[in-house]
């Protein structure tokens, strides 16, 4: 027996709007307090709620975009990425895309798919780029066996 969830959709949109507000204010605060794990966890939980509820209502685009945001938030929580102004900016752009998707779904319209794909690609690139940067910072370069020892090199330049 299939359950008709359409009567709960308005609650989903109301709750999602509250989550979006919390995520937005949380991201702005996180920029000032990048080490605040409690704040980061609150933001993550709100995104996770939107993603899960969107999936329940078959709002696939909302769930997919939120999942990409959630991946970055999870990497931040697990210190695989650092909170930077760039990461916050990308998450805020993702949040703008999420707002557009929520508005479109609530109005029974379609969102600008091209714009959403651009935001999703930016979220993915941010995550991949930040993880690669973190790995480079944490793994020291090892010279091949038998290589001469590395010495520091300085170059003096004249400034006119």
Tab-separated table of C-alpha atoms in Angstrom:
chain	number	residue	atom	x	y	z
A	1	UNK	CA	0.000	0.000	0.000
A	2	UNK	CA	1.534	3.302	-1.096
A	3	UNK	CA	1.351	6.198	1.296
A	4	UNK	CA	0.364	9.581	-0.127
A	5	UNK	CA	3.045	11.968	1.142
A	6	UNK	CA	1.814	14.968	-0.827
A	7	UNK	CA	-0.123	16.254	2.180
A	8	UNK	CA	3.181	16.560	4.052
A	9	UNK	CA	4.975	18.499	1.321
A	10	UNK	CA	4.076	21.902	2.724
A	11	UNK	CA	5.684	20.892	6.022
A	12	UNK	CA	8.764	19.813	4.078
A	13	UNK	CA	9.045	23.227	2.420
A	14	UNK	CA	8.491	25.097	5.692
A	15	UNK	CA	11.035	22.967	7.512
A	16	UNK	CA	13.517	23.224	4.631
A	17	UNK	CA	13.261	27.029	4.665
A	18	UNK	CA	14.151	26.977	8.376
A	19	UNK	CA	17.067	24.629	7.684
A	20	UNK	CA	18.310	26.877	4.870
A	21	UNK	CA	18.261	29.912	7.179
A	22	UNK	CA	20.213	28.001	9.821
A	23	UNK	CA	22.732	26.753	7.256
A	24	UNK	CA	23.233	30.243	5.845
A	25	UNK	CA	23.748	31.941	9.191
A	26	UNK	CA	25.888	29.006	10.285
A	27	UNK	CA	28.171	29.256	7.257
A	28	UNK	CA	28.625	32.980	7.820
A	29	UNK	CA	29.481	32.331	11.482
A	30	UNK	CA	31.779	29.446	10.525
A	31	UNK	CA	33.863	31.818	8.439
A	32	UNK	CA	34.590	33.726	11.655
A	33	UNK	CA	34.960	30.578	13.785
A	34	UNK	CA	36.455	27.948	11.448
A	35	UNK	CA	37.371	25.573	14.292
A	36	UNK	CA	33.841	25.490	15.808
A	37	UNK	CA	32.985	21.802	15.425
A	38	UNK	CA	29.601	22.163	17.156
A	39	UNK	CA	28.568	24.801	14.639
A	40	UNK	CA	29.817	22.677	11.757
A	41	UNK	CA	27.865	19.681	13.056
A	42	UNK	CA	24.671	21.782	13.292
A	43	UNK	CA	25.107	22.920	9.689
A	44	UNK	CA	25.766	19.346	8.564
A	45	UNK	CA	22.678	17.991	10.361
A	46	UNK	CA	20.447	20.617	8.723
A	47	UNK	CA	21.781	19.761	5.259
A	48	UNK	CA	21.386	16.056	6.037
A	49	UNK	CA	17.749	16.595	7.022
A	50	UNK	CA	16.978	18.433	3.794
A	51	UNK	CA	18.666	15.716	1.748
A	52	UNK	CA	16.823	12.887	3.463
A	53	UNK	CA	13.424	14.544	3.355
A	54	UNK	CA	13.876	15.583	-0.273
A	55	UNK	CA	14.615	11.978	-1.139
A	56	UNK	CA	11.456	10.843	0.623
A	57	UNK	CA	9.409	13.217	-1.559
A	58	UNK	CA	11.343	12.245	-4.706
A	59	UNK	CA	12.836	15.709	-5.126
A	60	UNK	CA	15.934	14.151	-6.647
A	61	UNK	CA	17.637	17.373	-7.757
A	62	UNK	CA	17.310	18.825	-4.246
A	63	UNK	CA	18.680	15.647	-2.677
A	64	UNK	CA	21.603	15.468	-5.123
A	65	UNK	CA	22.676	19.091	-4.685
A	66	UNK	CA	22.361	18.871	-0.913
A	67	UNK	CA	24.369	15.642	-0.956
A	68	UNK	CA	27.253	17.432	-2.696
A	69	UNK	CA	27.137	20.165	-0.061
A	70	UNK	CA	26.945	17.531	2.661
A	71	UNK	CA	30.078	15.824	1.287
A	72	UNK	CA	32.072	19.033	1.740
A	73	UNK	CA	30.615	19.614	5.200
A	74	UNK	CA	31.504	16.057	6.192
A	75	UNK	CA	35.072	16.504	4.944
A	76	UNK	CA	35.301	19.712	6.978
A	77	UNK	CA	34.017	17.892	10.068
A	78	UNK	CA	36.568	15.123	9.583
A	79	UNK	CA	39.375	17.624	8.937
A	80	UNK	CA	39.968	16.345	5.412
A	81	UNK	CA	39.411	19.941	4.302
A	82	UNK	CA	40.030	23.293	5.917
A	83	UNK	CA	37.393	25.949	6.391
A	84	UNK	CA	38.462	28.741	4.052
A	85	UNK	CA	36.710	31.749	2.576
A	86	UNK	CA	36.668	29.948	-0.779
A	87	UNK	CA	34.984	26.848	0.670
A	88	UNK	CA	32.397	28.998	2.460
A	89	UNK	CA	31.715	30.927	-0.776
A	90	UNK	CA	31.202	27.708	-2.723
A	91	UNK	CA	28.862	26.348	-0.038
A	92	UNK	CA	26.887	29.605	-0.063
A	93	UNK	CA	26.542	29.365	-3.857
A	94	UNK	CA	25.360	25.793	-3.371
A	95	UNK	CA	22.846	27.084	-0.856
A	96	UNK	CA	21.613	29.654	-3.392
A	97	UNK	CA	21.110	26.806	-5.867
A	98	UNK	CA	19.278	24.835	-3.212
A	99	UNK	CA	16.942	27.779	-2.573
A	100	UNK	CA	16.161	27.939	-6.306
A	101	UNK	CA	15.421	24.209	-6.402
A	102	UNK	CA	13.181	24.432	-3.336
A	103	UNK	CA	11.285	27.416	-4.758
A	104	UNK	CA	10.824	25.661	-8.096
A	105	UNK	CA	9.639	22.429	-6.472
A	106	UNK	CA	7.236	24.277	-4.212
A	107	UNK	CA	5.794	26.169	-7.178
A	108	UNK	CA	5.602	23.038	-9.314
A	109	UNK	CA	8.053	24.557	-11.766
A	110	UNK	CA	11.394	23.464	-13.119
A	111	UNK	CA	14.614	25.132	-12.074
A	112	UNK	CA	17.412	26.298	-14.365
A	113	UNK	CA	19.160	22.946	-14.798
A	114	UNK	CA	22.232	24.486	-16.412
A	115	UNK	CA	22.793	26.808	-13.450
A	116	UNK	CA	22.305	23.923	-11.012
A	117	UNK	CA	24.825	21.757	-12.897
A	118	UNK	CA	27.346	24.599	-12.730
A	119	UNK	CA	26.879	24.852	-8.960
A	120	UNK	CA	27.169	21.080	-8.550
A	121	UNK	CA	30.365	21.015	-10.609
A	122	UNK	CA	31.772	23.835	-8.495
A	123	UNK	CA	30.964	21.930	-5.295
A	124	UNK	CA	32.649	18.798	-6.637
A	125	UNK	CA	35.718	20.719	-7.801
A	126	UNK	CA	35.986	22.468	-4.454
A	127	UNK	CA	35.888	19.175	-2.612
A	128	UNK	CA	38.398	17.471	-4.887
A	129	UNK	CA	40.728	20.480	-4.932
A	130	UNK	CA	40.650	20.995	-1.195
A	131	UNK	CA	41.231	17.329	-0.446
A	132	UNK	CA	44.175	17.249	-2.873
A	133	UNK	CA	45.615	20.372	-1.223
A	134	UNK	CA	45.198	18.854	2.237
A	135	UNK	CA	46.919	15.649	1.131
A	136	UNK	CA	49.815	17.628	-0.308
A	137	UNK	CA	50.181	19.554	2.961
A	138	UNK	CA	50.121	16.396	5.070
A	139	UNK	CA	52.396	14.160	2.991
A	140	UNK	CA	56.010	15.290	2.897
A	141	UNK	CA	57.941	14.907	-0.305
A	142	UNK	CA	60.283	11.961	-0.209
A	143	UNK	CA	63.342	11.991	-2.415
A	144	UNK	CA	64.072	8.801	-4.340
A	145	UNK	CA	66.633	6.499	-2.760
A	146	UNK	CA	70.189	7.448	-3.635
A	147	UNK	CA	69.304	11.093	-4.363
A	148	UNK	CA	71.627	13.753	-3.026
A	149	UNK	CA	70.328	15.489	0.086
A	150	UNK	CA	68.229	18.591	-0.571
A	151	UNK	CA	69.648	21.900	0.535
A	152	UNK	CA	67.869	25.182	0.918
A	153	UNK	CA	68.343	27.575	-1.957
A	154	UNK	CA	67.987	31.315	-1.660
A	155	UNK	CA	67.801	33.778	-4.462
A	156	UNK	CA	68.353	37.456	-3.881
A	157	UNK	CA	66.455	39.885	-6.013
A	158	UNK	CA	66.840	43.599	-6.198
A	159	UNK	CA	63.685	45.606	-5.728
A	160	UNK	CA	63.663	48.901	-7.540
